[in-house]
Amino acid sequence: MTWIWAVLAASAMAGLVLGTAPARRRQQEVTPDEPGLQRGSSGRGIRAGLGGDEASAQREDVARETVARLAALLRAGAPPPAAFRSLAASLGRISAVPEDGEPGRPARIGTRGRVEGRAKADRARAEQEDTWRQLSALGANCLAAGEAVPSDPTPEPGLAAPPRSWAGVAWCCSMSATTGAPLAPLLEQLARDCGARADAIRAKIAGQASAKSTRRILAWLPLGGILLAQLLGADPLGVLLTTMPGRICALLGGGLWLAALLWSRRILNAGGS
């Protein structure tokens, strides 16, 4: 009987490890080669504070807002070089945001982890806006000199790589210069595409959160059912531990339960990759 209890306890501990280890790894995961992130130590620390999908959605949000602002300047009648220069002047620098969040932001009531996460998100957003500021200044200089806007400029040492959406801005400028098409509508469509990508990423995050909650509930449902039946007087533990058919069912059920945890974790990891 002792070894039956040992097997069930080992299965429960394995379920706890399998249920919590992936989340801890995702929180500690760092991907320094993603565009729009600082390649220094501060960039890795900020990236570690944001989930991978949420960081991607935030990059698309910043791109949407920045491109839409540029299109609005062009709609107002500013020539392209002046519009890029005004956009660069309107975007903040990283130094304007302290390590504990946005300047002037009131203290948030909540857990320490939520406050730190908000501060890291503010800092990451400031880094992305600073990258767009540098790229906008580069675009203004190129357009003023009559040169094409580079789609993949080489970043200076210690600075962030250009985000993916910048290639779309360069393509819009090239298309406008080649065909004579108005630049503002092209940029507005690009901003809508960035917003659609951000919405798709957040829809994926919401779907994964629902699947994880369902997996967690189903993982504990067998144990909860056994305990509830024991409280109601059905004595399932006595059947599972004192009879041979019960022991066989306990071993088979524990094995299937562990296999279900492994299988569901693999499905969730495949969907998040």
Short mmCIF file of C-alpha atoms in Angstrom, two decimals:
data_model
loop_
_atom_site.label_atom_id
_atom_site.label_comp_id
_atom_site.label_asym_id
_atom_site.label_seq_id
_atom_site.Cartn_x
_atom_site.Cartn_y
_atom_site.Cartn_z
CA MET A 1 0.00 0.00 0.00
CA THR A 2 2.93 2.32 0.72
CA TRP A 3 4.19 2.15 -2.82
CA ILE A 4 0.73 3.06 -4.13
CA TRP A 5 0.82 6.22 -2.05
CA ALA A 6 4.35 6.92 -3.29
CA VAL A 7 3.27 6.60 -6.93
CA LEU A 8 0.27 8.89 -6.43
CA ALA A 9 2.37 11.47 -4.58
CA ALA A 10 5.01 11.38 -7.32
CA SER A 11 2.32 11.89 -9.95
CA ALA A 12 0.91 14.88 -8.04
CA MET A 13 4.36 16.45 -7.69
CA ALA A 14 5.05 15.87 -11.39
CA GLY A 15 1.76 17.57 -12.21
CA LEU A 16 2.73 20.60 -10.16
CA VAL A 17 6.14 20.81 -11.83
CA LEU A 18 4.71 20.39 -15.32
CA GLY A 19 2.07 23.01 -14.67
CA THR A 20 4.34 25.74 -13.31
CA ALA A 21 7.73 25.22 -14.96
CA PRO A 22 6.71 26.43 -18.46
CA ALA A 23 5.29 29.66 -17.03
CA ARG A 24 8.49 30.35 -15.10
CA ARG A 25 10.60 29.70 -18.16
CA ARG A 26 8.47 32.04 -20.26
CA GLN A 27 8.83 34.81 -17.67
CA GLN A 28 12.61 34.39 -17.61
CA GLU A 29 12.96 33.96 -21.38
CA VAL A 30 15.10 36.54 -23.12
CA THR A 31 15.33 36.95 -26.89
CA PRO A 32 17.96 39.62 -27.57
CA ASP A 33 17.80 39.37 -31.36
CA GLU A 34 14.19 40.53 -31.70
CA PRO A 35 13.91 43.86 -33.52
CA GLY A 36 13.08 46.98 -31.60
CA LEU A 37 14.94 45.94 -28.44
CA GLN A 38 18.11 47.30 -26.94
CA ARG A 39 21.06 44.98 -27.35
CA GLY A 40 22.66 46.11 -24.10
CA SER A 41 22.13 44.76 -20.64
CA SER A 42 19.19 47.08 -19.95
CA GLY A 43 17.37 45.78 -22.99
CA ARG A 44 17.69 42.19 -21.80
CA GLY A 45 16.36 43.11 -18.38
CA ILE A 46 13.35 44.90 -19.84
CA ARG A 47 12.68 42.07 -22.25
CA ALA A 48 12.71 39.63 -19.37
CA GLY A 49 9.93 41.61 -17.69
CA LEU A 50 7.54 41.36 -20.64
CA GLY A 51 6.03 38.27 -22.15
CA GLY A 52 7.23 37.53 -25.69
CA ASP A 53 3.81 37.91 -27.31
CA GLU A 54 2.92 41.01 -25.29
CA ALA A 55 6.26 42.60 -26.22
CA SER A 56 5.51 41.93 -29.91
CA ALA A 57 2.06 43.46 -29.54
CA GLN A 58 3.54 46.51 -27.86
CA ARG A 59 6.03 46.97 -30.71
CA GLU A 60 3.18 46.87 -33.22
CA ASP A 61 1.23 49.40 -31.14
CA VAL A 62 4.16 51.80 -31.09
CA ALA A 63 4.63 51.35 -34.84
CA ARG A 64 0.93 51.98 -35.49
CA GLU A 65 0.87 55.16 -33.42
CA THR A 66 4.13 56.46 -34.91
CA VAL A 67 3.21 55.78 -38.54
CA ALA A 68 -0.27 57.23 -38.02
CA ARG A 69 1.30 60.38 -36.55
CA LEU A 70 3.58 60.68 -39.57
CA ALA A 71 0.62 60.28 -41.93
CA ALA A 72 -1.29 62.99 -40.02
CA LEU A 73 1.64 65.40 -40.45
CA LEU A 74 1.65 64.74 -44.18
CA ARG A 75 -2.14 65.19 -44.33
CA ALA A 76 -1.67 68.58 -42.67
CA GLY A 77 0.48 69.70 -45.59
CA ALA A 78 4.01 69.18 -44.29
CA PRO A 79 6.52 68.07 -46.91
CA PRO A 80 8.04 64.62 -46.24
CA PRO A 81 11.40 65.83 -44.87
CA ALA A 82 9.70 68.27 -42.50
CA ALA A 83 7.16 65.62 -41.47
CA PHE A 84 9.90 63.15 -40.58
CA ARG A 85 11.79 65.86 -38.71
CA SER A 86 8.68 66.87 -36.75
CA LEU A 87 8.00 63.23 -35.92
CA ALA A 88 11.55 62.80 -34.59
CA ALA A 89 11.15 65.91 -32.44
CA SER A 90 7.85 64.66 -31.00
CA LEU A 91 9.20 61.28 -29.88
CA GLY A 92 10.83 61.09 -26.47
CA ARG A 93 14.22 59.84 -25.49
CA ILE A 94 14.94 56.91 -23.19
CA SER A 95 16.48 59.25 -20.63
CA ALA A 96 13.09 60.93 -20.23
CA VAL A 97 11.69 57.79 -18.59
CA PRO A 98 13.23 56.76 -15.24
CA GLU A 99 13.83 53.17 -14.28
CA ASP A 100 10.60 53.06 -12.22
CA GLY A 101 8.26 54.06 -15.06
CA GLU A 102 6.93 57.05 -16.94
CA PRO A 103 7.64 60.54 -15.56
CA GLY A 104 4.72 61.96 -13.61
CA ARG A 105 2.86 58.65 -13.50
CA PRO A 106 1.08 58.33 -10.13
CA ALA A 107 1.87 55.37 -7.94
CA ARG A 108 -0.28 52.37 -8.76
CA ILE A 109 -2.06 50.52 -5.99
CA GLY A 110 -1.36 46.80 -6.29
CA THR A 111 1.27 44.20 -5.84
CA ARG A 112 4.93 44.96 -6.26
CA GLY A 113 5.13 42.69 -9.28
CA ARG A 114 2.41 44.62 -11.10
CA VAL A 115 4.12 47.96 -10.40
CA GLU A 116 7.49 46.64 -11.57
CA GLY A 117 5.89 45.12 -14.66
CA ARG A 118 4.25 48.44 -15.52
CA ALA A 119 7.57 50.25 -15.08
CA LYS A 120 9.35 47.77 -17.33
CA ALA A 121 6.63 48.10 -19.95
CA ASP A 122 6.96 51.90 -19.84
CA ARG A 123 10.71 51.63 -20.19
CA ALA A 124 10.43 49.21 -23.12
CA ARG A 125 7.98 51.53 -24.87
CA ALA A 126 10.36 54.45 -24.37
CA GLU A 127 13.16 52.41 -25.97
CA GLN A 128 10.99 51.62 -28.98
CA GLU A 129 9.98 55.28 -29.37
CA ASP A 130 13.63 56.28 -29.15
CA THR A 131 14.41 53.85 -31.96
CA TRP A 132 11.68 55.43 -34.08
CA ARG A 133 13.06 58.88 -33.23
CA GLN A 134 16.47 57.92 -34.56
CA LEU A 135 15.00 56.36 -37.69
CA SER A 136 12.76 59.39 -38.32
CA ALA A 137 15.76 61.70 -38.12
CA LEU A 138 17.60 59.43 -40.56
CA GLY A 139 14.61 59.49 -42.94
CA ALA A 140 14.42 63.27 -42.77
CA ASN A 141 18.10 63.61 -43.64
CA CYS A 142 17.81 61.16 -46.56
CA LEU A 143 14.75 62.83 -48.02
CA ALA A 144 16.28 66.31 -47.64
CA ALA A 145 19.36 65.12 -49.54
CA GLY A 146 17.23 63.52 -52.27
CA GLU A 147 18.23 60.00 -51.30
CA ALA A 148 16.10 56.92 -50.78
CA VAL A 149 15.09 56.04 -47.24
CA PRO A 150 17.01 52.85 -46.28
CA SER A 151 14.78 49.93 -45.37
CA ASP A 152 17.40 48.23 -43.20
CA PRO A 153 19.85 50.81 -41.86
CA THR A 154 22.82 49.53 -39.93
CA PRO A 155 22.33 50.40 -36.26
CA GLU A 156 25.09 52.16 -34.41
CA PRO A 157 26.93 50.15 -31.73
CA GLY A 158 24.82 49.84 -28.60
CA LEU A 159 21.62 51.00 -30.31
CA ALA A 160 18.53 49.00 -31.15
CA ALA A 161 17.97 47.34 -34.50
CA PRO A 162 15.23 48.89 -36.66
CA PRO A 163 11.75 47.42 -36.15
CA ARG A 164 10.14 45.41 -38.92
CA SER A 165 7.59 48.13 -39.66
CA TRP A 166 10.34 50.56 -40.64
CA ALA A 167 10.89 48.55 -43.83
CA GLY A 168 7.23 49.27 -44.65
CA VAL A 169 7.80 53.00 -44.14
CA ALA A 170 10.81 52.89 -46.47
CA TRP A 171 8.78 50.99 -49.06
CA CYS A 172 5.98 53.57 -48.88
CA CYS A 173 8.49 56.39 -49.42
CA SER A 174 10.04 54.56 -52.37
CA MET A 175 6.64 53.83 -53.92
CA SER A 176 5.56 57.45 -53.53
CA ALA A 177 8.77 58.76 -55.08
CA THR A 178 8.61 56.27 -57.97
CA THR A 179 4.93 56.47 -58.91
CA GLY A 180 3.94 59.85 -57.55
CA ALA A 181 1.28 58.32 -55.30
CA PRO A 182 0.42 60.32 -52.16
CA LEU A 183 2.49 59.16 -49.23
CA ALA A 184 -0.10 59.74 -46.50
CA PRO A 185 -2.63 57.08 -47.66
CA LEU A 186 0.16 54.51 -47.97
CA LEU A 187 1.31 55.20 -44.42
CA GLU A 188 -2.26 55.10 -43.12
CA GLN A 189 -2.69 51.63 -44.58
CA LEU A 190 0.60 50.58 -43.03
CA ALA A 191 -0.61 51.86 -39.64
CA ARG A 192 -3.80 49.82 -40.00
CA ASP A 193 -1.75 46.73 -40.79
CA CYS A 194 0.34 47.26 -37.63
CA GLY A 195 -2.83 47.61 -35.58
CA ALA A 196 -4.25 44.43 -37.10
CA ARG A 197 -1.09 42.51 -36.20
CA ALA A 198 -1.25 43.80 -32.62
CA ASP A 199 -4.91 42.74 -32.35
CA ALA A 200 -4.08 39.29 -33.72
CA ILE A 201 -1.25 38.84 -31.21
CA ARG A 202 -3.48 39.83 -28.29
CA ALA A 203 -6.25 37.52 -29.52
CA LYS A 204 -3.69 34.72 -29.47
CA ILE A 205 -2.68 35.66 -25.91
CA ALA A 206 -6.31 35.59 -24.79
CA GLY A 207 -6.89 32.21 -26.41
CA GLN A 208 -3.82 30.73 -24.76
CA ALA A 209 -4.87 32.09 -21.37
CA SER A 210 -8.24 30.35 -21.69
CA ALA A 211 -6.57 27.09 -22.70
CA LYS A 212 -4.15 27.27 -19.77
CA SER A 213 -6.99 27.83 -17.32
CA THR A 214 -8.88 24.85 -18.74
CA ARG A 215 -5.77 22.68 -18.50
CA ARG A 216 -5.23 23.68 -14.88
CA ILE A 217 -8.83 22.88 -13.94
CA LEU A 218 -8.78 19.51 -15.68
CA ALA A 219 -5.44 18.65 -14.07
CA TRP A 220 -6.89 18.94 -10.56
CA LEU A 221 -10.36 17.63 -11.36
CA PRO A 222 -9.58 13.90 -10.72
CA LEU A 223 -8.07 14.61 -7.31
CA GLY A 224 -10.93 16.93 -6.45
CA GLY A 225 -13.45 14.26 -7.45
CA ILE A 226 -11.77 11.66 -5.27
CA LEU A 227 -11.68 13.99 -2.25
CA LEU A 228 -15.30 15.03 -2.75
CA ALA A 229 -16.42 11.41 -2.98
CA GLN A 230 -14.46 10.62 0.16
CA LEU A 231 -16.20 13.44 2.02
CA LEU A 232 -19.59 12.15 0.84
CA GLY A 233 -18.84 8.71 2.29
CA ALA A 234 -18.26 6.74 -0.93
CA ASP A 235 -14.75 5.73 0.29
CA PRO A 236 -12.95 5.78 -3.10
CA LEU A 237 -9.57 5.76 -1.34
CA GLY A 238 -10.40 2.52 0.39
CA VAL A 239 -11.34 0.92 -2.95
CA LEU A 240 -8.28 2.29 -4.75
CA LEU A 241 -5.79 1.33 -2.05
CA THR A 242 -7.11 -1.91 -0.53
CA THR A 243 -8.43 -3.87 -3.51
CA MET A 244 -6.52 -5.22 -6.48
CA PRO A 245 -8.90 -3.78 -9.13
CA GLY A 246 -8.74 -0.45 -7.31
CA ARG A 247 -4.94 -0.47 -7.30
CA ILE A 248 -4.86 -1.27 -11.01
CA CYS A 249 -7.28 1.60 -11.67
CA ALA A 250 -5.18 3.95 -9.52
CA LEU A 251 -2.01 3.10 -11.44
CA LEU A 252 -3.68 3.36 -14.84
CA GLY A 253 -5.47 6.56 -13.88
CA GLY A 254 -2.28 8.16 -12.53
CA GLY A 255 -0.40 7.24 -15.69
CA LEU A 256 -3.13 8.62 -17.95
CA TRP A 257 -3.34 11.75 -15.82
CA LEU A 258 0.41 12.34 -16.17
CA ALA A 259 0.27 11.63 -19.92
CA ALA A 260 -2.57 14.15 -20.29
CA LEU A 261 -0.48 16.82 -18.55
CA LEU A 262 2.47 16.16 -20.84
CA TRP A 263 0.29 16.14 -23.95
CA SER A 264 -1.57 19.34 -23.07
CA ARG A 265 1.68 21.10 -22.22
CA ARG A 266 3.10 20.12 -25.59
CA ILE A 267 0.03 21.47 -27.38
CA LEU A 268 0.22 24.78 -25.52
CA ASN A 269 3.95 25.14 -26.22
CA ALA A 270 3.39 24.41 -29.90
CA GLY A 271 0.64 27.03 -30.06
CA GLY A 272 2.82 29.65 -28.36
CA SER A 273 5.88 29.13 -30.54
#
